[in-house]
PDB file of C-alpha atoms in Angstrom:
ATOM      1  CA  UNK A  19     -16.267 -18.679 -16.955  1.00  0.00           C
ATOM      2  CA  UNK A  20     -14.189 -18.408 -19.991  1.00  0.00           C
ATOM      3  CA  UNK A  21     -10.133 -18.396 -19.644  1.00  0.00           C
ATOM      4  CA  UNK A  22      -9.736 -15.012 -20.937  1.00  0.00           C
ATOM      5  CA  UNK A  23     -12.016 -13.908 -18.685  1.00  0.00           C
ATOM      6  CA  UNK A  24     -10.208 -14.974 -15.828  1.00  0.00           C
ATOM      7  CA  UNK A  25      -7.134 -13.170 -17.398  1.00  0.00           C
ATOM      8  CA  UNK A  26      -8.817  -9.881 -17.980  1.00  0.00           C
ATOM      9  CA  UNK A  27      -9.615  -9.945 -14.150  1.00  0.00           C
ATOM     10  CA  UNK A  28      -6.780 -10.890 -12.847  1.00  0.00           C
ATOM     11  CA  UNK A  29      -5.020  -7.990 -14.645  1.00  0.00           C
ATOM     12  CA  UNK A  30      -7.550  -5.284 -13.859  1.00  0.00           C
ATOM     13  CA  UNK A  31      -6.857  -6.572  -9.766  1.00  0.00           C
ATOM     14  CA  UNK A  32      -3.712  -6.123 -10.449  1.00  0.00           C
ATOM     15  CA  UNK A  33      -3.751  -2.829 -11.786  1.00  0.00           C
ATOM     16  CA  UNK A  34      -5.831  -2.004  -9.198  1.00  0.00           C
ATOM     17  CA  UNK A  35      -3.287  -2.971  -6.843  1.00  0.00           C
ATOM     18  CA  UNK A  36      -1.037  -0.815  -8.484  1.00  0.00           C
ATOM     19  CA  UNK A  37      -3.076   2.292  -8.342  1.00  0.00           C
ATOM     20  CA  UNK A  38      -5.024   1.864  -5.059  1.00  0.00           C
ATOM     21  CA  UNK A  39      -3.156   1.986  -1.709  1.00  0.00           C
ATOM     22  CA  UNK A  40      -4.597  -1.491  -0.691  1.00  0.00           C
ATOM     23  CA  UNK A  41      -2.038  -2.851   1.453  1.00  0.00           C
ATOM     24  CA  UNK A  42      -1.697  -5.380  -1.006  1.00  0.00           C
ATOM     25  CA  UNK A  43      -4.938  -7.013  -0.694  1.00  0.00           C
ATOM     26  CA  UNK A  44      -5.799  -6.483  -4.789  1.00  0.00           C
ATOM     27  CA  UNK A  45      -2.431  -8.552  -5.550  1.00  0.00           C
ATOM     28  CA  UNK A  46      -3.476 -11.860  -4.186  1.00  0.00           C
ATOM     29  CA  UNK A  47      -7.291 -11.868  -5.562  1.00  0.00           C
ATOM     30  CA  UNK A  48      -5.608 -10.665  -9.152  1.00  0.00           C
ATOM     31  CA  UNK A  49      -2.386 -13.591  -9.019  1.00  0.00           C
ATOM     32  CA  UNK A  50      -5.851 -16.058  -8.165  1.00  0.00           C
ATOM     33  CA  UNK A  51      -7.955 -14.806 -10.798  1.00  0.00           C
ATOM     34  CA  UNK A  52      -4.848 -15.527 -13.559  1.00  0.00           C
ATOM     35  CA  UNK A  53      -3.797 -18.558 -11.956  1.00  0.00           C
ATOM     36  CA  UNK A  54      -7.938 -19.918 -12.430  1.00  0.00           C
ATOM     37  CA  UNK A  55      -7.300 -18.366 -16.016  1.00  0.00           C
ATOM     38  CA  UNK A  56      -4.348 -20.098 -16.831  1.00  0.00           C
ATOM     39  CA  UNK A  57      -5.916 -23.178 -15.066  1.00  0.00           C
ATOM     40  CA  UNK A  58      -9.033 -23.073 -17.399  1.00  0.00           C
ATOM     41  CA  UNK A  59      -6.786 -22.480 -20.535  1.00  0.00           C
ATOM     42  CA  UNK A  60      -5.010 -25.817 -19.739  1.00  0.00           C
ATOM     43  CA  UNK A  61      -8.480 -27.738 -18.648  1.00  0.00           C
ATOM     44  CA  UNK A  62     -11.780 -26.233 -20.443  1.00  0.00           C
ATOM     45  CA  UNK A  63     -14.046 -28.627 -18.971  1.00  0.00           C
ATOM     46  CA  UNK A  64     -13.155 -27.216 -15.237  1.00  0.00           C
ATOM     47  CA  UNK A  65     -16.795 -26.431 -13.914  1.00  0.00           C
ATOM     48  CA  UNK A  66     -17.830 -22.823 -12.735  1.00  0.00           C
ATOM     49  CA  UNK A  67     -18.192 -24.104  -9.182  1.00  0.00           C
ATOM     50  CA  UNK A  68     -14.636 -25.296  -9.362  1.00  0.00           C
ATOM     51  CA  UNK A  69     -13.315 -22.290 -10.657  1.00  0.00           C
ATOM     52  CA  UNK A  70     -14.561 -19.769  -8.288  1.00  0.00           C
ATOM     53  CA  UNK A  71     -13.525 -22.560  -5.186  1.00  0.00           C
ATOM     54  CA  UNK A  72     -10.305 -22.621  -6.814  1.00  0.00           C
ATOM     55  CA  UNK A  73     -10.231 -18.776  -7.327  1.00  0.00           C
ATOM     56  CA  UNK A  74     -11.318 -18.528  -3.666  1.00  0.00           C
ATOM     57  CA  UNK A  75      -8.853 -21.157  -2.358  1.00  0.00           C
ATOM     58  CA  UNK A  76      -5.388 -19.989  -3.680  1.00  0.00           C
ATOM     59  CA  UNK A  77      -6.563 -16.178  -3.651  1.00  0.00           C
ATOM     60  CA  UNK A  78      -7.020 -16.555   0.319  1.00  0.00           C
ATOM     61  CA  UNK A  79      -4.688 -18.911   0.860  1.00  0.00           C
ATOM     62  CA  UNK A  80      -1.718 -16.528  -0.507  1.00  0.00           C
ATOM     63  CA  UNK A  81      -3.313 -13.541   1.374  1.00  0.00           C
ATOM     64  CA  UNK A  82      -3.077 -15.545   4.798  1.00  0.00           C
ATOM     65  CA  UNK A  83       0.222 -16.995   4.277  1.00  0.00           C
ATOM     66  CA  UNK A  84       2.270 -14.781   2.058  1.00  0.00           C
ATOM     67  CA  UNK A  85       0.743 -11.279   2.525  1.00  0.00           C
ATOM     68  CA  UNK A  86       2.712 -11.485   6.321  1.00  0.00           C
ATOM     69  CA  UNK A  87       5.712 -12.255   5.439  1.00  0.00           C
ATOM     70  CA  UNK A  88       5.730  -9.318   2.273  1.00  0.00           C
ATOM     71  CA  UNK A  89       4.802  -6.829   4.969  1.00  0.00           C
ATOM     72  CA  UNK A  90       7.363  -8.295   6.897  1.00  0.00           C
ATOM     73  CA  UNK A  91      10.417  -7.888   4.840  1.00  0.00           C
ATOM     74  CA  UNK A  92       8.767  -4.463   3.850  1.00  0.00           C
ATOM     75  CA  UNK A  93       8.633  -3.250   7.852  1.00  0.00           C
ATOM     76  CA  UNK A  94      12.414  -4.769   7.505  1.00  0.00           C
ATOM     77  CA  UNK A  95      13.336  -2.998   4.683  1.00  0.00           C
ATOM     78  CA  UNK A  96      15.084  -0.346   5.976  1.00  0.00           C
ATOM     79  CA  UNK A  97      14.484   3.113   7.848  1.00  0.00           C
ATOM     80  CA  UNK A  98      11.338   4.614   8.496  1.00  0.00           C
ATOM     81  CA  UNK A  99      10.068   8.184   7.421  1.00  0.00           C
ATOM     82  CA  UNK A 100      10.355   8.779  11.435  1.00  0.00           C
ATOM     83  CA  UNK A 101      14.067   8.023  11.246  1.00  0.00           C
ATOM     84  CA  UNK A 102      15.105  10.326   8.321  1.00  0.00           C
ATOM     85  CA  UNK A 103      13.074  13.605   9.215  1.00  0.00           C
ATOM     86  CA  UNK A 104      14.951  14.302  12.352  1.00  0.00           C
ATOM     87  CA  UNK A 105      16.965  16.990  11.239  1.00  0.00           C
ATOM     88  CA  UNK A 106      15.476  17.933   8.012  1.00  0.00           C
ATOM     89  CA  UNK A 107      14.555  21.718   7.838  1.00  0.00           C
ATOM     90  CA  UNK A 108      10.799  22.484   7.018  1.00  0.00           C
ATOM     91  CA  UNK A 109       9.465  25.400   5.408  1.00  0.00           C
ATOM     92  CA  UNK A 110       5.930  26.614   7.433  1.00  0.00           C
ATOM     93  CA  UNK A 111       3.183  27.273   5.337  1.00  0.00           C
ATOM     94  CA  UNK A 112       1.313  28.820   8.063  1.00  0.00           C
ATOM     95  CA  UNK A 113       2.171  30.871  11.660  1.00  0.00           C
ATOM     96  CA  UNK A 114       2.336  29.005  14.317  1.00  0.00           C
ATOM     97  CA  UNK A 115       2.236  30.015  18.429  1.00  0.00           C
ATOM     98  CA  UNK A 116       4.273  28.072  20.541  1.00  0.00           C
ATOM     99  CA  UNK A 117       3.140  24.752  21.763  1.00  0.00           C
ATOM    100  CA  UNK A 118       0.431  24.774  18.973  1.00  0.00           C
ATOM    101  CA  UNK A 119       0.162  22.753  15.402  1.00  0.00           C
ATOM    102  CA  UNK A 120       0.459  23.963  11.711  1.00  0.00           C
ATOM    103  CA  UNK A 121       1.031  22.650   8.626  1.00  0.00           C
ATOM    104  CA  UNK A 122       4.979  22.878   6.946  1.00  0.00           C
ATOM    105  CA  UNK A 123       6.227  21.680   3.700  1.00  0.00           C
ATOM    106  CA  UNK A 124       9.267  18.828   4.345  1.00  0.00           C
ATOM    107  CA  UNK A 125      10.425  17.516   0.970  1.00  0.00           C
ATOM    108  CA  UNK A 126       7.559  18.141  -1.467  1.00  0.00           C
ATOM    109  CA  UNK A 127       4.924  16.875   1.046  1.00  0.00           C
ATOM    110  CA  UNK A 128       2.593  18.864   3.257  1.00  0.00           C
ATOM    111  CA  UNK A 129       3.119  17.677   7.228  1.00  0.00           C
ATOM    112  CA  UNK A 130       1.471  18.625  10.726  1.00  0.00           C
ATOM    113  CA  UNK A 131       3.872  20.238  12.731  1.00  0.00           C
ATOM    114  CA  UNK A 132       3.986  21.461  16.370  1.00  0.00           C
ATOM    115  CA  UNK A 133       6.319  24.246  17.833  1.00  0.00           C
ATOM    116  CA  UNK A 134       8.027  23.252  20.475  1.00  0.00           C
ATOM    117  CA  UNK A 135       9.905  26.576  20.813  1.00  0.00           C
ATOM    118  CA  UNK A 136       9.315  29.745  23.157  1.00  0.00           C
ATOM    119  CA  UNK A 137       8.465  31.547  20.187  1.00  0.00           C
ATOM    120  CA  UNK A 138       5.886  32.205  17.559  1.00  0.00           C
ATOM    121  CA  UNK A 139       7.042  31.203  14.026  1.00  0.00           C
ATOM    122  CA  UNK A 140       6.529  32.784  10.777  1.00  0.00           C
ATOM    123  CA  UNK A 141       4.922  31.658   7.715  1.00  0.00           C
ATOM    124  CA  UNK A 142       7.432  31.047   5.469  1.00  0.00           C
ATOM    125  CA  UNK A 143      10.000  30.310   7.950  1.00  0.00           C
ATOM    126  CA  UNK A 144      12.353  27.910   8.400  1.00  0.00           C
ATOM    127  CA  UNK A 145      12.505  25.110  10.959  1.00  0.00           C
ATOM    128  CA  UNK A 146      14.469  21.792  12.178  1.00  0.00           C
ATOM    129  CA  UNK A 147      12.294  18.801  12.782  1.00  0.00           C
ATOM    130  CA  UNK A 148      13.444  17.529  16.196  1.00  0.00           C
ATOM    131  CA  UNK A 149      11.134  14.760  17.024  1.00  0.00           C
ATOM    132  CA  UNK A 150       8.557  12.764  14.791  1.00  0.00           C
ATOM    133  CA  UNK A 151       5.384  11.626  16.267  1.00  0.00           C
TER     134      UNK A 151
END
């Protein structure tokens, strides 16, 4: 294929990365694709065959070796969601008997909550997250 080619893919994976919830799968294929593209800029006469091995060699190599040790550091990073809600104060959206699930709004985002109370709750009330699941 032709260099720019290459490029053009790499850069739509990329962006696809960047829009898609992929679990950074998209970021690998699109840093092979430019690589082959920058690769085929510096050598023309690189063969087709070569170029998707190549693509296929460094794309999947960097998935199995690097992807781990991004999610890694991510998982690392720093607290969870779990560790920050407890405590929070939700706002129901919907009634909810005891012992039974509803939805509640916690900081812009809709969540499934249970009640763990004796008592039935309001919609439109407020409540304490005490435990994430």
């Amino acid at each position: 294929m032709v260099w720019w080619v290459w490029l053009v893919l790499g850069i739509v994976l990329l962006a696809g990365e960047m829009a898609l919830a992929s679990g950074f799968y998209l970021l690998f294929f699109g840093v092979g694709a430019l690589l082959v593209g920058f690769a085929v800029l510096l050598a023309p006469g690189i063969a087709g065959w070569v170029q998707w091995l190549l693509f296929s060699i460094l794309s999947l190599g960097a998935l199995t070796i690097v992807r781990p040790r991004i999610l890694g550091r991510l998982r690392q990073a720093g607290p969870g969601i779990e560790d920050t809600l407890v405590g929070e104060v939700a706002v129901l959206a919907e009634p909810i008997a005891p012992g039974a699930l509803g939805r509640g709004e916690l900081r812009g985002s809709v969540f499934s909550l249970r009640n763990a109370g004796a008592e039935s709750l309001a919609a439109g009330e407020r409540c304490r997250v005490v435990r994430v699941d």
